[in-house]
XYZ file of N, CA, C and O in Angstrom:
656
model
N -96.875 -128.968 -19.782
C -96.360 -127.960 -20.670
C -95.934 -126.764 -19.828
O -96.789 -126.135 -19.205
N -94.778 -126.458 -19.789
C -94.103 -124.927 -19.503
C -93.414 -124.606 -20.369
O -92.515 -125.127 -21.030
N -94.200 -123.128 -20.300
C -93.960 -122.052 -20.850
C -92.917 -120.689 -20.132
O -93.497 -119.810 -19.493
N -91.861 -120.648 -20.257
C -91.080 -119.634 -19.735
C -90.747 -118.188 -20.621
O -90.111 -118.265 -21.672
N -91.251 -116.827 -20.079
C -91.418 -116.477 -20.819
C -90.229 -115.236 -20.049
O -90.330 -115.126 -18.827
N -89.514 -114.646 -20.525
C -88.005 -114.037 -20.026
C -88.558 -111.917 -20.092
O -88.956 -111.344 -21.106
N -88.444 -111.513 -19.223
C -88.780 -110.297 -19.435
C -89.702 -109.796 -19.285
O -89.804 -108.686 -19.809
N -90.953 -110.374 -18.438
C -92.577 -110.042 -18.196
C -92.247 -108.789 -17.190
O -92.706 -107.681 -17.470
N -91.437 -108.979 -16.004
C -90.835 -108.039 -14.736
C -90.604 -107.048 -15.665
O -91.524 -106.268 -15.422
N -90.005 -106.602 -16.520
C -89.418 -105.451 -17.125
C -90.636 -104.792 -18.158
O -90.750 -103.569 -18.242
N -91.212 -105.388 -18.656
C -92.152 -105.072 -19.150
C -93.106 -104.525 -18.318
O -93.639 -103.476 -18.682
N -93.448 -105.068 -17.194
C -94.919 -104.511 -16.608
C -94.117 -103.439 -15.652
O -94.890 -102.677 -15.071
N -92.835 -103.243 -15.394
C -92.174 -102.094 -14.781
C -92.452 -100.760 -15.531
O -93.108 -99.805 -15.116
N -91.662 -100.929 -17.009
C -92.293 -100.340 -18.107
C -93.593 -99.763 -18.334
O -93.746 -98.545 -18.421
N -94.457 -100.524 -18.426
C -95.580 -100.306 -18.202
C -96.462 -98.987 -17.085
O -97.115 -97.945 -17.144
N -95.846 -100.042 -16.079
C -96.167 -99.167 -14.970
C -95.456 -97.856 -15.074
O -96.054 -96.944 -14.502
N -94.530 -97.584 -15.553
C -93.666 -96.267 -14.989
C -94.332 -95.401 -16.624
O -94.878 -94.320 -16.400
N -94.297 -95.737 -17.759
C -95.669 -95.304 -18.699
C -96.828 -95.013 -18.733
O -97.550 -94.219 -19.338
N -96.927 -95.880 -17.885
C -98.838 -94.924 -17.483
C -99.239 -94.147 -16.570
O -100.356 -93.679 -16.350
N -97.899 -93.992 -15.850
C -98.041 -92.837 -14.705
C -98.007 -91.298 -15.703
O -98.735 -90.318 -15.542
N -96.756 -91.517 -16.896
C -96.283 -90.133 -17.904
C -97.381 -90.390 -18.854
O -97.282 -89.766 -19.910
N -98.491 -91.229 -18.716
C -99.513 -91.390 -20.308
C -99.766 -89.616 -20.240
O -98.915 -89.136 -20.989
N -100.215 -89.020 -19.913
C -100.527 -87.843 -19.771
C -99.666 -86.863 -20.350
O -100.160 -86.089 -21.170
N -98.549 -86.779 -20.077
C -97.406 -86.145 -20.545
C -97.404 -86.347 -22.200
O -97.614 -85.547 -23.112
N -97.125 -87.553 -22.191
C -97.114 -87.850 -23.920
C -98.006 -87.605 -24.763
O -97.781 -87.503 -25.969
N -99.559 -87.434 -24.021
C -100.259 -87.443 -24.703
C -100.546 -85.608 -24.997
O -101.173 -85.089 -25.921
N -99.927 -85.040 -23.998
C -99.608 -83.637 -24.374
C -98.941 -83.365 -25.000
O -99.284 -82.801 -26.039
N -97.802 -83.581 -24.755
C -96.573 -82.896 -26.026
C -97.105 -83.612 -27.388
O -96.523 -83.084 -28.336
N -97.955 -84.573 -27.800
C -97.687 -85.296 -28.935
C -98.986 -84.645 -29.306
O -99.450 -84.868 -30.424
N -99.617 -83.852 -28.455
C -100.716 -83.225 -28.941
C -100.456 -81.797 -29.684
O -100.963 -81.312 -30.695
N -99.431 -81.304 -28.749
C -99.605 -80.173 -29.027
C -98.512 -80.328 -30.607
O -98.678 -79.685 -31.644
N -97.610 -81.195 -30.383
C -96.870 -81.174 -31.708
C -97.481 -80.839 -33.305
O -97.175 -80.159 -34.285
N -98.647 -81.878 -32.827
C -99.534 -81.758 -34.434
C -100.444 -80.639 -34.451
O -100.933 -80.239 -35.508
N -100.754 -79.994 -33.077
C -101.971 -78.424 -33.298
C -100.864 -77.320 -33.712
O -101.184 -76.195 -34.097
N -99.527 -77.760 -33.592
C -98.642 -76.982 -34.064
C -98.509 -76.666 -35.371
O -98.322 -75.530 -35.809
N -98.651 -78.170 -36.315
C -98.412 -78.135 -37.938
C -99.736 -77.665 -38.118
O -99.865 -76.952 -39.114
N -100.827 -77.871 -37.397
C -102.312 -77.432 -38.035
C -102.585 -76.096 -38.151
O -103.112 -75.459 -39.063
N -102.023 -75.678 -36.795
C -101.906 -74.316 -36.568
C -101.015 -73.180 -37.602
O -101.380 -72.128 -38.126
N -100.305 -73.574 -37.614
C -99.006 -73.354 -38.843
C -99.706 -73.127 -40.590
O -99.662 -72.174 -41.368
N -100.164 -74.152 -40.656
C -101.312 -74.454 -42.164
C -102.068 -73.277 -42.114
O -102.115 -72.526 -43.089
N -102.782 -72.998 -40.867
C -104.266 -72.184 -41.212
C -103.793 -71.057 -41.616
O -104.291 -70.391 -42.524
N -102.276 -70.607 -40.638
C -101.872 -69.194 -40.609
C -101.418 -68.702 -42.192
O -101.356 -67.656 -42.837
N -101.117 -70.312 -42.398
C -100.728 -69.827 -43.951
C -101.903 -69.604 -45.412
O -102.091 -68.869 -46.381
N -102.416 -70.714 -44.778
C -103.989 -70.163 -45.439
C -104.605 -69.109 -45.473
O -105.535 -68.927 -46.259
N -104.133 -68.095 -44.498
C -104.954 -66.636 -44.118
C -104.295 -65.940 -44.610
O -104.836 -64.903 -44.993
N -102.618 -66.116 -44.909
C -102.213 -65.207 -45.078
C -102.038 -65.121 -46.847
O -101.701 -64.172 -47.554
N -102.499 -66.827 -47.272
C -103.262 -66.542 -48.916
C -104.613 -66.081 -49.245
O -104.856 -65.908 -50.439
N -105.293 -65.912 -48.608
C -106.311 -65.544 -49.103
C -106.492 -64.549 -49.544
O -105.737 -63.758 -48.979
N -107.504 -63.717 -50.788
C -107.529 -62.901 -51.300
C -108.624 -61.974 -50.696
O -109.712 -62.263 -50.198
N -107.962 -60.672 -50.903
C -108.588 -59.967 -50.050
C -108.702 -58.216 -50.721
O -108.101 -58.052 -51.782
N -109.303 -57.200 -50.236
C -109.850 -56.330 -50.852
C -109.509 -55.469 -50.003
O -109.506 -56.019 -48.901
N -109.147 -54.141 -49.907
C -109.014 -52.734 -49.517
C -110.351 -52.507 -48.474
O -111.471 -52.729 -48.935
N -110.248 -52.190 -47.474
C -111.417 -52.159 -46.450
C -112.495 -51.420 -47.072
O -113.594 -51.879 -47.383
N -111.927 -49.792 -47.282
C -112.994 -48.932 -48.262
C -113.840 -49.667 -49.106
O -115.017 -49.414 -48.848
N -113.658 -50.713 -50.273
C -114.164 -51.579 -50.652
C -115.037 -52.052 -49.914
O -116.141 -51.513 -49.998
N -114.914 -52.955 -49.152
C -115.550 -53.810 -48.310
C -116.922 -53.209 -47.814
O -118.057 -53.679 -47.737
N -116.454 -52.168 -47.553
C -117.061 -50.805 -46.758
C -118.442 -50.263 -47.494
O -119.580 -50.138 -47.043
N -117.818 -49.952 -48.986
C -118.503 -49.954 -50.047
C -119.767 -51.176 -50.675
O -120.828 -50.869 -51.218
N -119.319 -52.423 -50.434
C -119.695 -53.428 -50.793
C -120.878 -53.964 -49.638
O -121.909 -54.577 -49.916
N -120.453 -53.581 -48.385
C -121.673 -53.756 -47.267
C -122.485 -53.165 -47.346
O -123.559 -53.652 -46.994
N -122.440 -51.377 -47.998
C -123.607 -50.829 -47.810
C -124.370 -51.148 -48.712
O -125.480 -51.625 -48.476
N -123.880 -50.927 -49.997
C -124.850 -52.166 -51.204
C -125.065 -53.602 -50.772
O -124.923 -54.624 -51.444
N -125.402 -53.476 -49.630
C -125.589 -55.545 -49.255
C -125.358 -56.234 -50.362
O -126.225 -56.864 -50.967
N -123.353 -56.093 -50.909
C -122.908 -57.512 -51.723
C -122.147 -58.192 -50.719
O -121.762 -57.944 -49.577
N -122.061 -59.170 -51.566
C -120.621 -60.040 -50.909
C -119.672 -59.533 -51.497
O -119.637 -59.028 -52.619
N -118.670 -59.691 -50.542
C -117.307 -58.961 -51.085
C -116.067 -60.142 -50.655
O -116.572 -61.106 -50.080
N -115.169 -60.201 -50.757
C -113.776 -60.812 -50.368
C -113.537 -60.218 -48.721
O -113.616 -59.148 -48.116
N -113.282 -61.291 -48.516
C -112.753 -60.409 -46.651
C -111.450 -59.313 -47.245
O -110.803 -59.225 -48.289
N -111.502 -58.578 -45.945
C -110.886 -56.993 -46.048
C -109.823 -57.440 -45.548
O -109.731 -58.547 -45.018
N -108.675 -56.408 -45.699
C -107.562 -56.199 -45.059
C -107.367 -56.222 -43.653
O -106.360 -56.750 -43.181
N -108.151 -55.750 -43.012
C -108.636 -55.009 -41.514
C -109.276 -57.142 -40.820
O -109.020 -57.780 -39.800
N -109.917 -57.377 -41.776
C -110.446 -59.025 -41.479
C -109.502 -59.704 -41.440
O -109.486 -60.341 -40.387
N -108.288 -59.997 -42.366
C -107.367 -60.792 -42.674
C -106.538 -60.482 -41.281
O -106.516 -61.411 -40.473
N -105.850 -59.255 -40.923
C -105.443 -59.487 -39.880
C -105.395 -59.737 -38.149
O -104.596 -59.901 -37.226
N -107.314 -59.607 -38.534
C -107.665 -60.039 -37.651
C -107.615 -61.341 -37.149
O -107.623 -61.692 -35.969
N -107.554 -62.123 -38.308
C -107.605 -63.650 -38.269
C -106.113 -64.142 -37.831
O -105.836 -64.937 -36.933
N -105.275 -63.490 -38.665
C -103.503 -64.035 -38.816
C -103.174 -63.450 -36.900
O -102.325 -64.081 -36.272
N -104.126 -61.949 -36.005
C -103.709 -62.045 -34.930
C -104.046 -62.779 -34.076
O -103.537 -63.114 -33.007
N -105.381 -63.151 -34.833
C -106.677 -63.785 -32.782
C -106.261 -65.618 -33.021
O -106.705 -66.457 -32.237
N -105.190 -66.069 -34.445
C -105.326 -67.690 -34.487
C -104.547 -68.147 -33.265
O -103.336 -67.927 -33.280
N -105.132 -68.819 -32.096
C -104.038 -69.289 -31.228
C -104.576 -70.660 -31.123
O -105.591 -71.220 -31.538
N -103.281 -71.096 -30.246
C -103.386 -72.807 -29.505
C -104.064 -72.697 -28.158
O -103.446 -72.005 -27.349
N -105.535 -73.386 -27.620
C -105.580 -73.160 -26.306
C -104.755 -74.004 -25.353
O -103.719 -74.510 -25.784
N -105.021 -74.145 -24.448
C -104.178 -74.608 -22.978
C -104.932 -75.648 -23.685
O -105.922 -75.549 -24.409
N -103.946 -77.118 -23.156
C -104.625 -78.341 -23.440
C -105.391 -78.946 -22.132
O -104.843 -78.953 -21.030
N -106.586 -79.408 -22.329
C -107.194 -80.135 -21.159
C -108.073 -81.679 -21.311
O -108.887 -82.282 -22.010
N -107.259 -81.771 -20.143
C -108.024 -83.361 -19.944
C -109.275 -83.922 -19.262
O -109.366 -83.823 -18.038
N -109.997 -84.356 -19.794
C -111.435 -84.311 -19.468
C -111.612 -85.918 -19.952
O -111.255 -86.203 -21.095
N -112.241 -87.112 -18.950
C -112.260 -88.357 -19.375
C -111.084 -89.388 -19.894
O -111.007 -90.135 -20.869
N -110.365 -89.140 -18.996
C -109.147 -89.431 -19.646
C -108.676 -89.174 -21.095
O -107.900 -89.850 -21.771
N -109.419 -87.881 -21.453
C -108.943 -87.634 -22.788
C -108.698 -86.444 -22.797
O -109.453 -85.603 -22.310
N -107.022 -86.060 -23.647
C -106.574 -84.729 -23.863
C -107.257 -84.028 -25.265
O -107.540 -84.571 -26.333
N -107.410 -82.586 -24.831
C -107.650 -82.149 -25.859
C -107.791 -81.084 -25.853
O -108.134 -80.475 -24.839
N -107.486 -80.328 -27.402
C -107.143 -78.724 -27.488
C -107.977 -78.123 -28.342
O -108.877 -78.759 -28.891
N -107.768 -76.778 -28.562
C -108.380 -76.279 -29.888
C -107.587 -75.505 -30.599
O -106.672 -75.057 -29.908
N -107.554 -75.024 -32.158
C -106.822 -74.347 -32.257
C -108.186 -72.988 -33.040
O -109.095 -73.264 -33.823
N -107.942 -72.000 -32.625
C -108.975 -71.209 -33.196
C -109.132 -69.538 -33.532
O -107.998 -69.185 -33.855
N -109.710 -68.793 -33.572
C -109.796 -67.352 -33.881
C -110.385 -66.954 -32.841
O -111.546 -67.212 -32.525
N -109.267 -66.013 -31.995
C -109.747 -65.727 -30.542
C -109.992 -63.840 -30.878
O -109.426 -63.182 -31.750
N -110.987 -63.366 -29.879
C -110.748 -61.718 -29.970
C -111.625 -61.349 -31.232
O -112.345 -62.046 -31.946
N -111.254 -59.777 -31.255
C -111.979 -59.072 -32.285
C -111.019 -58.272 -33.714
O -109.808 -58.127 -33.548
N -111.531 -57.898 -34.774
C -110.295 -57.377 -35.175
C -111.035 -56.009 -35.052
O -111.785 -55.751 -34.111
N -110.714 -54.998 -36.265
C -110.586 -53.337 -36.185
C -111.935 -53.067 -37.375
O -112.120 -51.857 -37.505
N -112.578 -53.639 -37.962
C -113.498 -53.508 -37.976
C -114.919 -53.127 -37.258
O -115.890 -53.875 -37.150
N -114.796 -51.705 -36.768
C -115.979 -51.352 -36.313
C -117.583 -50.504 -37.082
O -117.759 -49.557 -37.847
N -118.570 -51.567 -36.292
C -119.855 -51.080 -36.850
C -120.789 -50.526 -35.589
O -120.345 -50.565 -34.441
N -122.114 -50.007 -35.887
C -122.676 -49.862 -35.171
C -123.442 -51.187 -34.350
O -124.077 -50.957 -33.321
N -123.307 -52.758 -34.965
C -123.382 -53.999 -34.481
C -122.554 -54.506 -33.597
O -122.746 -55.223 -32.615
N -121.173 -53.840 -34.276
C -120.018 -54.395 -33.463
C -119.367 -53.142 -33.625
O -118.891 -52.640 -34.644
N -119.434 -52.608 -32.161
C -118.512 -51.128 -31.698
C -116.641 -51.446 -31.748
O -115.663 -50.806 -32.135
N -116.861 -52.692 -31.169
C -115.479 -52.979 -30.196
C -115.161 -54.180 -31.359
O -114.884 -55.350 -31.096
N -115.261 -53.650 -32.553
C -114.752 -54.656 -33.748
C -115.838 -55.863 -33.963
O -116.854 -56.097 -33.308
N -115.234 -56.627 -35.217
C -116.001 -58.129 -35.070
C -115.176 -59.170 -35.018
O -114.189 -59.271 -35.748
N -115.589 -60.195 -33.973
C -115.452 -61.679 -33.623
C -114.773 -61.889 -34.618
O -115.189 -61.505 -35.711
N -113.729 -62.458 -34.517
C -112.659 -63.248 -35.563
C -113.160 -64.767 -35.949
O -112.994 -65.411 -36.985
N -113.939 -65.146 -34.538
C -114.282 -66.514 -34.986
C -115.421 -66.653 -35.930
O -115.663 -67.681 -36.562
N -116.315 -65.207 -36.002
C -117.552 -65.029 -37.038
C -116.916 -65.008 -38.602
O -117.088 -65.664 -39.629
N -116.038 -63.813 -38.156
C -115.021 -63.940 -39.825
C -114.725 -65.182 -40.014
O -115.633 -65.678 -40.681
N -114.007 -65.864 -39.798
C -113.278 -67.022 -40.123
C -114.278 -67.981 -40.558
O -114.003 -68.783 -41.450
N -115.717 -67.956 -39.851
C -116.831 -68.698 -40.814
C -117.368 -68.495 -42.002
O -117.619 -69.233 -42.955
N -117.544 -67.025 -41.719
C -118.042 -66.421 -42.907
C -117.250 -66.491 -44.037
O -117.770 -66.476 -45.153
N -116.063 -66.566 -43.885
C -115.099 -66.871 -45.331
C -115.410 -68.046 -45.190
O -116.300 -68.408 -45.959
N -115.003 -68.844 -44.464
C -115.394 -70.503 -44.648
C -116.351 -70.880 -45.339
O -116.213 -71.663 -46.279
N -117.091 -70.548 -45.098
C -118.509 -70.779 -45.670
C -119.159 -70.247 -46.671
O -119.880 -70.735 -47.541
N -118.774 -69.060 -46.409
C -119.708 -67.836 -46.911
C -120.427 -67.350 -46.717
O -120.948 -68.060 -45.857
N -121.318 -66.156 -46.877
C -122.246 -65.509 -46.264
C -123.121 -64.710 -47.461
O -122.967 -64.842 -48.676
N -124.095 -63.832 -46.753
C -124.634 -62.878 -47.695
C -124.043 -61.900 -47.877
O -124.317 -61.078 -48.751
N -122.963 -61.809 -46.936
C -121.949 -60.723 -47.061
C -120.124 -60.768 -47.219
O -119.191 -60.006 -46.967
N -120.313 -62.191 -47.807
C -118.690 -62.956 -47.528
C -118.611 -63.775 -48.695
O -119.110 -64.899 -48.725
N -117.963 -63.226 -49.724
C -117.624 -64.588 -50.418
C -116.610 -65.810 -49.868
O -115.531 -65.912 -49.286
N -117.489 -66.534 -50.339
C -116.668 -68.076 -49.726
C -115.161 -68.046 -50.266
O -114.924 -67.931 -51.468
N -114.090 -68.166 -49.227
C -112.506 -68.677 -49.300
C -112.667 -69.564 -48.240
O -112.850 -69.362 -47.039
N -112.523 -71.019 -49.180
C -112.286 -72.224 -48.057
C -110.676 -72.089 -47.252
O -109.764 -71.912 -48.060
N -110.258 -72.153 -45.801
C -109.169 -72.492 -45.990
C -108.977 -73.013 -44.655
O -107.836 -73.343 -44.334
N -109.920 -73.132 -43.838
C -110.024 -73.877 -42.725
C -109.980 -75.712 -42.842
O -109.292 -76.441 -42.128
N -110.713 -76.058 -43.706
C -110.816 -77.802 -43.880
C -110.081 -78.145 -45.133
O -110.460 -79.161 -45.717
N -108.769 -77.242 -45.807
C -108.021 -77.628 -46.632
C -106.923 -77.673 -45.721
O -106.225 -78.674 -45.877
N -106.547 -76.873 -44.791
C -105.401 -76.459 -44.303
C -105.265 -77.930 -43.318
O -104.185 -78.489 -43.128
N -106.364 -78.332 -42.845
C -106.479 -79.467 -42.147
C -106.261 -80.783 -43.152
O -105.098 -81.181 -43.216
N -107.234 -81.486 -43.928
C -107.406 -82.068 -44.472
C -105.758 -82.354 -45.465
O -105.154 -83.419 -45.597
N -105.412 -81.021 -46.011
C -104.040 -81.378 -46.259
C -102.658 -81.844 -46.084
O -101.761 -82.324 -46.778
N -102.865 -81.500 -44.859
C -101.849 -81.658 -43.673
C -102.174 -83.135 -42.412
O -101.683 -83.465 -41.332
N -103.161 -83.626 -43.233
C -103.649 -84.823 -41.595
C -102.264 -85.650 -41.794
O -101.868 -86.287 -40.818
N -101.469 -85.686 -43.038
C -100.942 -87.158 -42.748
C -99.345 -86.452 -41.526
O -98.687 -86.981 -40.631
N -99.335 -85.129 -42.147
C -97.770 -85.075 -41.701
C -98.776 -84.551 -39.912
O -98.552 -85.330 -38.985
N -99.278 -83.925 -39.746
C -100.114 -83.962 -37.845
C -100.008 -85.296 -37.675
O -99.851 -85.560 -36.483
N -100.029 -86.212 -38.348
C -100.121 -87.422 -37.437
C -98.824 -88.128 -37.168
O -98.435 -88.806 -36.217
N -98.186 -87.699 -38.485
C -96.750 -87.947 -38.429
C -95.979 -87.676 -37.068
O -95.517 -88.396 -36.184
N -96.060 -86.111 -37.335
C -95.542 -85.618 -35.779
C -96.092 -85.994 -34.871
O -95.153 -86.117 -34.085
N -97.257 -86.392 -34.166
C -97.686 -86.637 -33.236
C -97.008 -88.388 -32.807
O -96.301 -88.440 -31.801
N -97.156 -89.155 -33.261
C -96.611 -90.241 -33.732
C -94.667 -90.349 -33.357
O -94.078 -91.252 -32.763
N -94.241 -89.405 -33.811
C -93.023 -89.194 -34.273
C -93.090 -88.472 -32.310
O -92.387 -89.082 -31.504
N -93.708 -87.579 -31.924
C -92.976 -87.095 -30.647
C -93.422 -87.840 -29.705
O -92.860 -87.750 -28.614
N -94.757 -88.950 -29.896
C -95.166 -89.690 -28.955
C -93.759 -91.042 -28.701
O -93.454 -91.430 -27.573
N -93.163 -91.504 -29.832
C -92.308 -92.296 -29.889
C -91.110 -91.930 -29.001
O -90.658 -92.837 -28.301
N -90.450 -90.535 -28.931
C -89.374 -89.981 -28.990
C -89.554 -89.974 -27.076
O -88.777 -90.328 -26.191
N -91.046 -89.356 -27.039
C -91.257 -89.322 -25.166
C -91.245 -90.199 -24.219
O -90.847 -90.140 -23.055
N -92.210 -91.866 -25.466
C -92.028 -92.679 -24.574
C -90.662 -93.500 -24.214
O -90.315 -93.966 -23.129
N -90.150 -93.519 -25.194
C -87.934 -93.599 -25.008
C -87.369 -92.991 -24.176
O -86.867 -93.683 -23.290
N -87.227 -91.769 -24.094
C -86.970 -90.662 -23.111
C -87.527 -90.944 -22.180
O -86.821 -90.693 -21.203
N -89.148 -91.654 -21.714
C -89.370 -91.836 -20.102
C -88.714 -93.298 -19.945
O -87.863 -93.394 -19.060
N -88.958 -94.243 -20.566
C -88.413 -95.635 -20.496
C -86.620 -95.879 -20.705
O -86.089 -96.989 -20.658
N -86.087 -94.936 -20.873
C -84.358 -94.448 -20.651
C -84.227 -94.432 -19.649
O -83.346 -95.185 -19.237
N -85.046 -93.527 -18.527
C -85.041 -93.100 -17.118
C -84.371 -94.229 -16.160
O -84.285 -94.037 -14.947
């Protein structure tokens, strides 16, 4: 029995000249979808409902929960970034998150508060935060089209290197 099989040479050329760029693709196709995720949250922050700082202000010293403040909200919509992507185990990977402080200052926090504390504390909620989910909707809503794109630019890169 022979078996002739037409095109193995071109294939494992392929191959080979693909797994040298696996890295590449697996960046851009990364960052494509922390792009739409990233995109979601910002828009999530910039729905959320929110209260006059004075309020807020008001509402802390009576230890209530209140709605995040004005002064919070844009803390969040400034500190949301994409980090540098890194590869660790042959695996890429990023974050997308609430970097910095905003303009909220206390005698706890002089130099403002942690954006990434806000962004839980609405998440979640607190003793001092009423809960606005919008971190695991903004995700959860959006997984099919992140994968889409990722999918969609992983396709487009590996063509573009296998054109070469």
């Amino acid at each position: 029995l022979t078996v002739d099989l037409d095109g193995l040479d071109a294939l494992e050329r392929n191959l080979r000249r693909l797994g040298s760029e696996s890295g590449t693709v697996a960046k851009v196709s990364l960052y494509d979808g922390a792009k739409i995720a990233a995109d979601a949250l910002r828009k999530n922050v910039d729905n959320l409902e929110r209260v006059p700082d004075i309020e807020a202000i008001h509402a802390a010293r009576r230890r209530e929960p209140t709605l995040i403040s004005v002064s919070q909200k844009n803390g969040l919509r400034n500190g949301l970034g994409i980090s540098k992507m890194k590869t660790e185990a042959n695996s890429v990977y990023t974050t997308i998150s609430f970097h910095g402080y905003n303009t909220v200052t206390s005698p706890k926090w002089p130099g403002g508060q942690p954006n990434a504390l806000i962004a839980a504390s609405c998440e979640k909620g607190s003793t001092r935060m009423q809960r606005q989910r919008f971190i695991e909707p903004a995700l959860s809503d959006n997984r099919s089209a992140i994968l889409r794109a990722m999918i969609r630019t992983a396709t487009e890169t590996i063509t573009k290197i296998l054109e070469k």
